[in-house]
mmCIF file of C-alpha atoms and ligand atoms in Angstrom:
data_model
loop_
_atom_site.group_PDB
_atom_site.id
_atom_site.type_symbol
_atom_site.label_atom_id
_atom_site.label_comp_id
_atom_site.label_asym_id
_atom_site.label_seq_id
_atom_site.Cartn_x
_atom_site.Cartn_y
_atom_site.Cartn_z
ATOM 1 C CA UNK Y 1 0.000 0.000 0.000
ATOM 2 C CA UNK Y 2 2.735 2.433 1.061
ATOM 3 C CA UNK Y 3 4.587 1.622 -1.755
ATOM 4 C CA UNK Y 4 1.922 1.975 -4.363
ATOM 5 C CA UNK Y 5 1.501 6.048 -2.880
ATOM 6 C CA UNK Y 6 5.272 6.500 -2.956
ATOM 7 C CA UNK Y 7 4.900 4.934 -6.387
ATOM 8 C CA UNK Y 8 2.042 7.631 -7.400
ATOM 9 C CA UNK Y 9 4.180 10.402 -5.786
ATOM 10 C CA UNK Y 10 6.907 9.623 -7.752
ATOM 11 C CA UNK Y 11 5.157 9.930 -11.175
ATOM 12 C CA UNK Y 12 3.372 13.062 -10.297
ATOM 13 C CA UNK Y 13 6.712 14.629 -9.578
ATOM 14 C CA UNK Y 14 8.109 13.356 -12.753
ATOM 15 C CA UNK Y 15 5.466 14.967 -14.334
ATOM 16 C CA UNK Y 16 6.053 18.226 -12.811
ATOM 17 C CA UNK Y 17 9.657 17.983 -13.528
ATOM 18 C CA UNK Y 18 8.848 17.196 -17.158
ATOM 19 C CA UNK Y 19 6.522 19.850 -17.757
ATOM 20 C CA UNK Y 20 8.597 22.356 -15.630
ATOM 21 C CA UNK Y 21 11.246 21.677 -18.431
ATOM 22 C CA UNK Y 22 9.176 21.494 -21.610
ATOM 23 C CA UNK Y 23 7.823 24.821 -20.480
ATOM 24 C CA UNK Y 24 10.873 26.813 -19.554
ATOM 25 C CA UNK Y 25 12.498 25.225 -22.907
ATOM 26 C CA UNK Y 26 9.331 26.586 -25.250
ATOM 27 C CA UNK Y 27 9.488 29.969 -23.431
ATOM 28 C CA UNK Y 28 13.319 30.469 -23.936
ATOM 29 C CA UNK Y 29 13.568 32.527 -27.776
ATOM 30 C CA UNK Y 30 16.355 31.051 -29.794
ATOM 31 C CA UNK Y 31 18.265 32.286 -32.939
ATOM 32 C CA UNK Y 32 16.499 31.123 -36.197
ATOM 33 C CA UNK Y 33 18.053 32.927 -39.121
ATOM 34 C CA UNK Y 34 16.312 31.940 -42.437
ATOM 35 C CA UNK Y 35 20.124 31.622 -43.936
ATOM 36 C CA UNK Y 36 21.424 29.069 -41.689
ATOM 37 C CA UNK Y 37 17.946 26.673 -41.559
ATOM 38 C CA UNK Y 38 18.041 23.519 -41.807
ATOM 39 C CA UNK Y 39 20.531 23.947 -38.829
ATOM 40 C CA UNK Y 40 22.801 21.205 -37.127
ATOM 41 C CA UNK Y 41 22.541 22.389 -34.036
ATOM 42 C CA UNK Y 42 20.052 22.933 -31.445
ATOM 43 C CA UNK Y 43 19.390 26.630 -32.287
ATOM 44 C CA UNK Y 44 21.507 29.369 -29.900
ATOM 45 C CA UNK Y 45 19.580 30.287 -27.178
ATOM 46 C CA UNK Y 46 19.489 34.233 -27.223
ATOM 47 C CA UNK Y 47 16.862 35.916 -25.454
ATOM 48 C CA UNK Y 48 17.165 39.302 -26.672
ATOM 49 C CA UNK Y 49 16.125 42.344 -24.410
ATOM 50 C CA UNK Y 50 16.664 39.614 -21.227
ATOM 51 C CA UNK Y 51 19.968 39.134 -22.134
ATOM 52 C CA UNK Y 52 20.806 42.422 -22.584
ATOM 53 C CA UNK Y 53 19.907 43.687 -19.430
ATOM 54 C CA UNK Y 54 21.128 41.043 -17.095
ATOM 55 C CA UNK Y 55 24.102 42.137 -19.612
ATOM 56 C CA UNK Y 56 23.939 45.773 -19.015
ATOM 57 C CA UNK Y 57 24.115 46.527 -22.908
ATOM 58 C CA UNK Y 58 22.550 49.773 -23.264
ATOM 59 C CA UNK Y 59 24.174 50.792 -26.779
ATOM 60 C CA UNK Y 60 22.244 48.973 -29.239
ATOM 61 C CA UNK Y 61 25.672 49.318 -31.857
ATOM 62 C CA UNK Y 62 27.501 47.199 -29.439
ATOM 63 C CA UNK Y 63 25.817 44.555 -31.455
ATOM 64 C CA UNK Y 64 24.094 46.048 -34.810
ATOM 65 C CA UNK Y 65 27.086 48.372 -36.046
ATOM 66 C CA UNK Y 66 26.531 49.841 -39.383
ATOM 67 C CA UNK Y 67 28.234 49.726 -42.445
ATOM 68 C CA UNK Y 68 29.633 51.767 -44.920
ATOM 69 C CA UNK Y 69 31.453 50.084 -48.412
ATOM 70 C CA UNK Y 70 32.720 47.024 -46.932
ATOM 71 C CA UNK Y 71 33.490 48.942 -43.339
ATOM 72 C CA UNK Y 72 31.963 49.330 -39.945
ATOM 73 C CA UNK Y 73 31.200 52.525 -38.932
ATOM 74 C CA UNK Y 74 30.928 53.485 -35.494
ATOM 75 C CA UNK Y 75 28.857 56.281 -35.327
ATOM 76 C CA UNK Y 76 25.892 54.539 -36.700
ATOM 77 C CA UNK Y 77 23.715 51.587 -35.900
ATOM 78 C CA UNK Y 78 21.646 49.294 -38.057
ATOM 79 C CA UNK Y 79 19.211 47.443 -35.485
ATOM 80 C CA UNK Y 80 16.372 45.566 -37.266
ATOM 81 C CA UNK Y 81 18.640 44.955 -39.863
ATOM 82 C CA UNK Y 82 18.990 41.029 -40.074
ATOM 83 C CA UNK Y 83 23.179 40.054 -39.702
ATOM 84 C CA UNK Y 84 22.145 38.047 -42.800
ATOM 85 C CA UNK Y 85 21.847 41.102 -44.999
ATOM 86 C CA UNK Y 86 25.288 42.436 -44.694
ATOM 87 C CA UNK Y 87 27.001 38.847 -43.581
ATOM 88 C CA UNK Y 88 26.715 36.025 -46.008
ATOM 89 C CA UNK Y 89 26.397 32.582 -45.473
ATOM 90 C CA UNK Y 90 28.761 31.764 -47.837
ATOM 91 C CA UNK Y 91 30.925 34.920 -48.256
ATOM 92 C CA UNK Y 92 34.323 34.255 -49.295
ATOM 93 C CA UNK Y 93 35.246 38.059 -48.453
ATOM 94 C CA UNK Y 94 35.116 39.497 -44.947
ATOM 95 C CA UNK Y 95 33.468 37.967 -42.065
ATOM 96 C CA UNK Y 96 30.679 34.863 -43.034
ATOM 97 C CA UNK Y 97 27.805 34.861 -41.533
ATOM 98 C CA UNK Y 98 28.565 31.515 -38.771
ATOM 99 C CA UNK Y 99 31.752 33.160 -38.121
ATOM 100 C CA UNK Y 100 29.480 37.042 -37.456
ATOM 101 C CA UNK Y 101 27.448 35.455 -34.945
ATOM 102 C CA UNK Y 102 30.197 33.007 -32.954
ATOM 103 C CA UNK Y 103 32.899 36.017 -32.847
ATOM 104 C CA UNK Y 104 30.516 38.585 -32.343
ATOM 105 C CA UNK Y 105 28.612 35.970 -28.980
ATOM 106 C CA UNK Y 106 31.851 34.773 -28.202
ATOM 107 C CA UNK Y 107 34.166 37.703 -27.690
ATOM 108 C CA UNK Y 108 32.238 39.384 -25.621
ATOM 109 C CA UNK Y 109 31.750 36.574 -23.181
ATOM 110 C CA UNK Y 110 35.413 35.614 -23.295
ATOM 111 C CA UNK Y 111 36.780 38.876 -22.525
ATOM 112 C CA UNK Y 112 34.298 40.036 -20.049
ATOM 113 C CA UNK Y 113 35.137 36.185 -18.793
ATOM 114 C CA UNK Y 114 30.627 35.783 -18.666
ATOM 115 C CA UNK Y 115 28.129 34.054 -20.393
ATOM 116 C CA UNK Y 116 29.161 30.359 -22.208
ATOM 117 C CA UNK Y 117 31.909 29.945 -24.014
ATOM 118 C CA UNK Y 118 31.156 26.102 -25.009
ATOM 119 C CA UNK Y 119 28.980 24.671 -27.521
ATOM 120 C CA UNK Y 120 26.478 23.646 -25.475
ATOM 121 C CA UNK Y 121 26.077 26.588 -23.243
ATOM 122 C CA UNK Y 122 24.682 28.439 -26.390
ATOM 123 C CA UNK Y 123 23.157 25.428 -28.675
ATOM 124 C CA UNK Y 124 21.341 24.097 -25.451
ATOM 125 C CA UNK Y 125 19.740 20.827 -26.018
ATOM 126 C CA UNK Y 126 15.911 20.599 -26.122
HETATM 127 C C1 LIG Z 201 24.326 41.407 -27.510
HETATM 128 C C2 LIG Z 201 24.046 41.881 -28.839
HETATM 129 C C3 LIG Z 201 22.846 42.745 -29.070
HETATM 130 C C4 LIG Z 201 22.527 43.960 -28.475
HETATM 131 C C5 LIG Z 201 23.307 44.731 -27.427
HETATM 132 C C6 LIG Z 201 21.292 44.393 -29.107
HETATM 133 N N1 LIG Z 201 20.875 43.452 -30.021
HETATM 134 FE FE1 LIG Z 201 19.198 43.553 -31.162
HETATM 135 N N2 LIG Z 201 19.609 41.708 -31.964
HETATM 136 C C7 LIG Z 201 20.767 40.987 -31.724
HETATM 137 C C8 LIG Z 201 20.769 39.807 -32.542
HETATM 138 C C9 LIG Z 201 21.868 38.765 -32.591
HETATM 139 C C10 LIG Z 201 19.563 39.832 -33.290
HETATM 140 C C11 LIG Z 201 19.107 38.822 -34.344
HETATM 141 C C12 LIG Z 201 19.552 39.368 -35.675
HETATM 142 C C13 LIG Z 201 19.697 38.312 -36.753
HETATM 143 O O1 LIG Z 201 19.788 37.129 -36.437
HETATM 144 O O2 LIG Z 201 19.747 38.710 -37.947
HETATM 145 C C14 LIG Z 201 18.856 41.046 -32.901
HETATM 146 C C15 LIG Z 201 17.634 41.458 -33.427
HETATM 147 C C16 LIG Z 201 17.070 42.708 -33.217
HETATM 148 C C17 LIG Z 201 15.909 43.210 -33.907
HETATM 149 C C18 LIG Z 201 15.142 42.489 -34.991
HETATM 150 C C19 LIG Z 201 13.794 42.063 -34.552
HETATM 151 C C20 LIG Z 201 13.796 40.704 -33.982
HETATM 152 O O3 LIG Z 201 13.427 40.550 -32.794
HETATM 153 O O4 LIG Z 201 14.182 39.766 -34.690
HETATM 154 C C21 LIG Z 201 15.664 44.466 -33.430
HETATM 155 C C22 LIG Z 201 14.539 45.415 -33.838
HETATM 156 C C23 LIG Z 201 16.697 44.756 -32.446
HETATM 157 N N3 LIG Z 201 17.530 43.664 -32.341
HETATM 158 C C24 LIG Z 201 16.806 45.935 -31.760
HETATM 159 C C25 LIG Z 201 17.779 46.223 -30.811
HETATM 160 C C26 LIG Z 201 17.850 47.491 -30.066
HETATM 161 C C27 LIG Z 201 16.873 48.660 -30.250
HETATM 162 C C28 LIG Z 201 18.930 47.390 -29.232
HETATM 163 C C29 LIG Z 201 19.430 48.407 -28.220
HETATM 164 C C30 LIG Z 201 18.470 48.835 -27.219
HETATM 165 C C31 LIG Z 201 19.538 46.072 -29.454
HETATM 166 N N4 LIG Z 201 18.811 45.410 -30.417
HETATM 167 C C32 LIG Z 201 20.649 45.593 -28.807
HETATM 168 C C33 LIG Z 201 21.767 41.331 -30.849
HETATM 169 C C34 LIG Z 201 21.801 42.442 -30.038
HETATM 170 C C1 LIG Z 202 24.852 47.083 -42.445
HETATM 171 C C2 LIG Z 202 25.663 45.898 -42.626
HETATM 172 C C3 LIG Z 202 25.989 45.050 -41.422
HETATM 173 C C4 LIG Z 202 25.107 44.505 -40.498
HETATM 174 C C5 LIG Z 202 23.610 44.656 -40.451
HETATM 175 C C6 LIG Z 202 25.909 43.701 -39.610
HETATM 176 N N1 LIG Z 202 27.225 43.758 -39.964
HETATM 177 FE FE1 LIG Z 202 28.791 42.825 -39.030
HETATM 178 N N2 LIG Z 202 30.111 43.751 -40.292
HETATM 179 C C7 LIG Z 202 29.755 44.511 -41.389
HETATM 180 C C8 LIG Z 202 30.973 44.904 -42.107
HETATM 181 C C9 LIG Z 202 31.020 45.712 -43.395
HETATM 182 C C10 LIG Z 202 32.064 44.371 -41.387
HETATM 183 C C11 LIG Z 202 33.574 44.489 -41.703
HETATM 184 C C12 LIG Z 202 33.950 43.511 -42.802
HETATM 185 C C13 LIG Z 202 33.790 42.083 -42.376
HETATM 186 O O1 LIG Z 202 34.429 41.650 -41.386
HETATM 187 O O2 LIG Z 202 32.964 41.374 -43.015
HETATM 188 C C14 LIG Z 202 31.488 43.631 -40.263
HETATM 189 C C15 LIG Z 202 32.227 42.933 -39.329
HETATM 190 C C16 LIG Z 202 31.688 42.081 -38.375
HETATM 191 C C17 LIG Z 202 32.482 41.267 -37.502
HETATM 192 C C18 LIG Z 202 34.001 41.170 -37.462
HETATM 193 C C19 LIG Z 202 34.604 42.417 -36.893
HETATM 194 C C20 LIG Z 202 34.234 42.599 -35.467
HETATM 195 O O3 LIG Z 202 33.591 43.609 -35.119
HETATM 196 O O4 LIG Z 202 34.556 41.730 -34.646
HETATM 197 C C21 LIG Z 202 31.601 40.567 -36.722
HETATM 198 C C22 LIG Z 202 31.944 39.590 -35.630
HETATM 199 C C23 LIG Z 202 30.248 40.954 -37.125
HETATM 200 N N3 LIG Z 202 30.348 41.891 -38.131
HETATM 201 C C24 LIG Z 202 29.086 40.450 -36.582
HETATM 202 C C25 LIG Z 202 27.798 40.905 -36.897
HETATM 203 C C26 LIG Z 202 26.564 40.436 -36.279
HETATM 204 C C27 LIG Z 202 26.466 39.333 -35.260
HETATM 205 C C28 LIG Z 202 25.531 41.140 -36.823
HETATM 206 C C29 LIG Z 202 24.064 41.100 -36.473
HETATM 207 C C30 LIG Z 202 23.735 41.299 -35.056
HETATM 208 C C31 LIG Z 202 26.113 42.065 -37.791
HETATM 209 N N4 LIG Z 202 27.476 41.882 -37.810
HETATM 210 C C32 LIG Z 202 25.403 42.973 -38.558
HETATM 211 C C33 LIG Z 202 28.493 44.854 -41.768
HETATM 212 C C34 LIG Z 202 27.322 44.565 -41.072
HETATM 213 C C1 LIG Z 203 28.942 42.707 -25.583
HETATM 214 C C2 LIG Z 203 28.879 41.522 -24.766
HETATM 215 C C3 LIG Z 203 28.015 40.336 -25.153
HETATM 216 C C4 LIG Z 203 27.644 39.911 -26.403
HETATM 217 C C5 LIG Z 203 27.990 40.535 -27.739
HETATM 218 C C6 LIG Z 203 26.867 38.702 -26.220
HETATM 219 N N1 LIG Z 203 26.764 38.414 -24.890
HETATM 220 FE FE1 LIG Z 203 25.784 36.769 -24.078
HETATM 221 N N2 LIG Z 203 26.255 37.429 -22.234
HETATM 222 C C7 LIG Z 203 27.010 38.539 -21.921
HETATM 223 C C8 LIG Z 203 27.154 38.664 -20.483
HETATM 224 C C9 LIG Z 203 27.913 39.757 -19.727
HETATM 225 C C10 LIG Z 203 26.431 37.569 -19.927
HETATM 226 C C11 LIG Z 203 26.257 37.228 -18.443
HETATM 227 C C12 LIG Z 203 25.050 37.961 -17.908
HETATM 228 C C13 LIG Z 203 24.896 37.706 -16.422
HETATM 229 O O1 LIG Z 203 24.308 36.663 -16.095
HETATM 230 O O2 LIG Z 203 25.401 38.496 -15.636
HETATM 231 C C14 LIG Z 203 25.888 36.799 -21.062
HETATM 232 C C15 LIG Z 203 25.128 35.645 -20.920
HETATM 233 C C16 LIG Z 203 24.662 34.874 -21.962
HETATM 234 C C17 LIG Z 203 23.908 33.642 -21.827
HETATM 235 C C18 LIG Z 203 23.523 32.992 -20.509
HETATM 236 C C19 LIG Z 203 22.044 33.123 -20.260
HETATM 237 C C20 LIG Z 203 21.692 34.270 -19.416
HETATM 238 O O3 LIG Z 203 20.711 34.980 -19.747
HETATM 239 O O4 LIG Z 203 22.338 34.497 -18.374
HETATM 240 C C21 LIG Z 203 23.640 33.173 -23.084
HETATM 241 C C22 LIG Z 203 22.878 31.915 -23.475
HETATM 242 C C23 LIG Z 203 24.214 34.138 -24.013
HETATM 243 N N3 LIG Z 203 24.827 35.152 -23.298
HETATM 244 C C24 LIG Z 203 24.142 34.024 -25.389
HETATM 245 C C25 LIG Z 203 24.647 34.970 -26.279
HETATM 246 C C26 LIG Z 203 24.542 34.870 -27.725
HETATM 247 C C27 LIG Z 203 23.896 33.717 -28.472
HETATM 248 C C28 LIG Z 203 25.143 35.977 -28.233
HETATM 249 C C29 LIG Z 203 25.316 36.369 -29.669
HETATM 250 C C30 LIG Z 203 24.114 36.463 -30.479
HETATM 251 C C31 LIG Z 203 25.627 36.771 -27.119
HETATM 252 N N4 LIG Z 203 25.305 36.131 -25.947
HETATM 253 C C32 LIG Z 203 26.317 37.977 -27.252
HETATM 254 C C33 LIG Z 203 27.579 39.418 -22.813
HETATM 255 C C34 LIG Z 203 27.453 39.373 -24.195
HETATM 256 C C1 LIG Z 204 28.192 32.191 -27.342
HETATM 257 C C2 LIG Z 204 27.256 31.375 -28.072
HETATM 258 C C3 LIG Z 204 27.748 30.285 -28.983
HETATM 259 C C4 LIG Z 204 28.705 29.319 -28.714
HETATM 260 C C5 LIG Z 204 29.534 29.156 -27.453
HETATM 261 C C6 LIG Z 204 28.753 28.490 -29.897
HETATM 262 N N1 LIG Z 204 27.871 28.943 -30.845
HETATM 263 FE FE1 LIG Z 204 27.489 28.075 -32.664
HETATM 264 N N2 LIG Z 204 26.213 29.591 -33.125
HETATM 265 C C7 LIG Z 204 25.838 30.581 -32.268
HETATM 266 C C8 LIG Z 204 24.866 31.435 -32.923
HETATM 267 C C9 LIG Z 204 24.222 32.678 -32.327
HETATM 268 C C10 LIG Z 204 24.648 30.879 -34.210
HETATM 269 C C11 LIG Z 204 23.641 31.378 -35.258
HETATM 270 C C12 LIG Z 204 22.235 30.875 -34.844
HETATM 271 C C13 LIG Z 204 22.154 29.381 -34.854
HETATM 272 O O1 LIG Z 204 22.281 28.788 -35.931
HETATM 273 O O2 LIG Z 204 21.979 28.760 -33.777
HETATM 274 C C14 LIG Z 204 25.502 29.704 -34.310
HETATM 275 C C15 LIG Z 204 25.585 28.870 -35.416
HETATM 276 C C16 LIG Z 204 26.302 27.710 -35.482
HETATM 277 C C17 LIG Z 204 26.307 26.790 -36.605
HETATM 278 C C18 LIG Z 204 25.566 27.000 -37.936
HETATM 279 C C19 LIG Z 204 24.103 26.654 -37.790
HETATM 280 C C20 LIG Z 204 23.856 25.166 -37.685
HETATM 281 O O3 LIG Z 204 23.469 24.706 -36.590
HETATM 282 O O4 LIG Z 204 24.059 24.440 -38.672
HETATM 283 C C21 LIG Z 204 27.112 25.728 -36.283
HETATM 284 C C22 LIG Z 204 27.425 24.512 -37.134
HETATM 285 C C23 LIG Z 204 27.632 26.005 -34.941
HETATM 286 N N3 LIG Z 204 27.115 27.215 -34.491
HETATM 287 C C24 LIG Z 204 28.498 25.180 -34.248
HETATM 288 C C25 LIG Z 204 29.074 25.484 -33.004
HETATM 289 C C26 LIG Z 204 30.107 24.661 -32.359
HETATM 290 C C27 LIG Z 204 30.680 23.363 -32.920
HETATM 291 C C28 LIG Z 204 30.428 25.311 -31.194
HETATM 292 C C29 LIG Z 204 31.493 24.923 -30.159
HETATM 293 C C30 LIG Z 204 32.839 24.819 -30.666
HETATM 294 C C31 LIG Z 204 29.579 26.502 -31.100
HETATM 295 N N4 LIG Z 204 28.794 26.572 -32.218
HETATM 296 C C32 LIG Z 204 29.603 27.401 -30.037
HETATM 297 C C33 LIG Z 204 26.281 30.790 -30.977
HETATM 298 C C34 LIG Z 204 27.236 30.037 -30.327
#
């Protein structure tokens, strides 16, 4: 009898585990360019305004520079322009579009020594 309960308790918590994880996983926006789909990884978890204010990134060209003939320019800015317009996937000139997004992520984290560094800290697993 006591056994059968514990038995019961045991798959409702499993349950609430289970859903406590699907549900924090489907909440948690991830990185989806059009350019890189289908992708091989579990797409980088990057939870935009979140991030950037447990981040304390105020200057939105810290991340969106602009551009000007093949050169940043650092007065300007260029959110809600995708990386994809200016970075190509498969640009032989300049900086690709994988390599815009792991320098540009990893960089930062490395030199302010926060925020992961290894594959699986940004292409979490579902
Ligand atoms: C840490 C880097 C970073 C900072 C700082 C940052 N962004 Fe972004 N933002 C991104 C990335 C990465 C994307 C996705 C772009 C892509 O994949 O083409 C994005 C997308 C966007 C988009 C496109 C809409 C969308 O949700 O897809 C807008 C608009 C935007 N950012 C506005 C801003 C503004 C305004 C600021 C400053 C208050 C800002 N961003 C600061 C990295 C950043
Ligand atoms: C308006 C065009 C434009 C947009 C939009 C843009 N870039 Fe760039 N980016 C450039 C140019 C031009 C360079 C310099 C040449 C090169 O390295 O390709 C550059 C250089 C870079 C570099 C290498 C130099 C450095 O600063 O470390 C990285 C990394 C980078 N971009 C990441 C990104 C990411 C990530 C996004 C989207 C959040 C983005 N860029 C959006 C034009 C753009
Ligand atoms: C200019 C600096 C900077 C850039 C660029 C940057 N990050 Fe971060 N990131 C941070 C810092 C700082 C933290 C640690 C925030 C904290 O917890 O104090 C962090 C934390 C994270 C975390 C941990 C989750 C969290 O919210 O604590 C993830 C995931 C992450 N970054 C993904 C990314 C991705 C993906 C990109 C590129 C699209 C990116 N970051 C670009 C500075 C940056
Ligand atoms: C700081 C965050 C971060 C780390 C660490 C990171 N990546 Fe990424 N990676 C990204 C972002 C952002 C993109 C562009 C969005 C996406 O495709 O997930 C990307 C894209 C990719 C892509 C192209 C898209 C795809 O899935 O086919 C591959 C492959 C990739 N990363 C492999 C790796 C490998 C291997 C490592 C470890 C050596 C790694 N990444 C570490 C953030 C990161």
């Amino acid at each position: 009898m006591f056994r059968r309960i514990g038995t019961v308790m045991l798959a409702f918590a499993t349950l609430a585990l289970l859903l406590a994880v699907a549900f924090a996983r489907t909440d948690t926006p991830r990185l989806e360019p059009e350019a890189l789909k289908p992708q091989q990884r579990p797409a980088a978890v990057f939870d935009h305004d979140a991030h950037n204010e447990k981040a304390k990134l105020e200057n939105c060209a810290v991340c969106h520079h602009d551009a000007k003939d093949g050169k940043i320019v650092p007065e300007g800015s260029s959110e809600g322009t995708p990386c994809a317009d200016c970075h190509a996937k498969a640009a032989t000139k300049g900086t690709h579009l994988v390599n815009a997004y792991h320098r540009q992520c990893m960089n930062c984290h490395k030199t302010s020594g926060k925020g992961p560094t290894s594959c699986g800290g940004c292409h979490v697993r579902d």
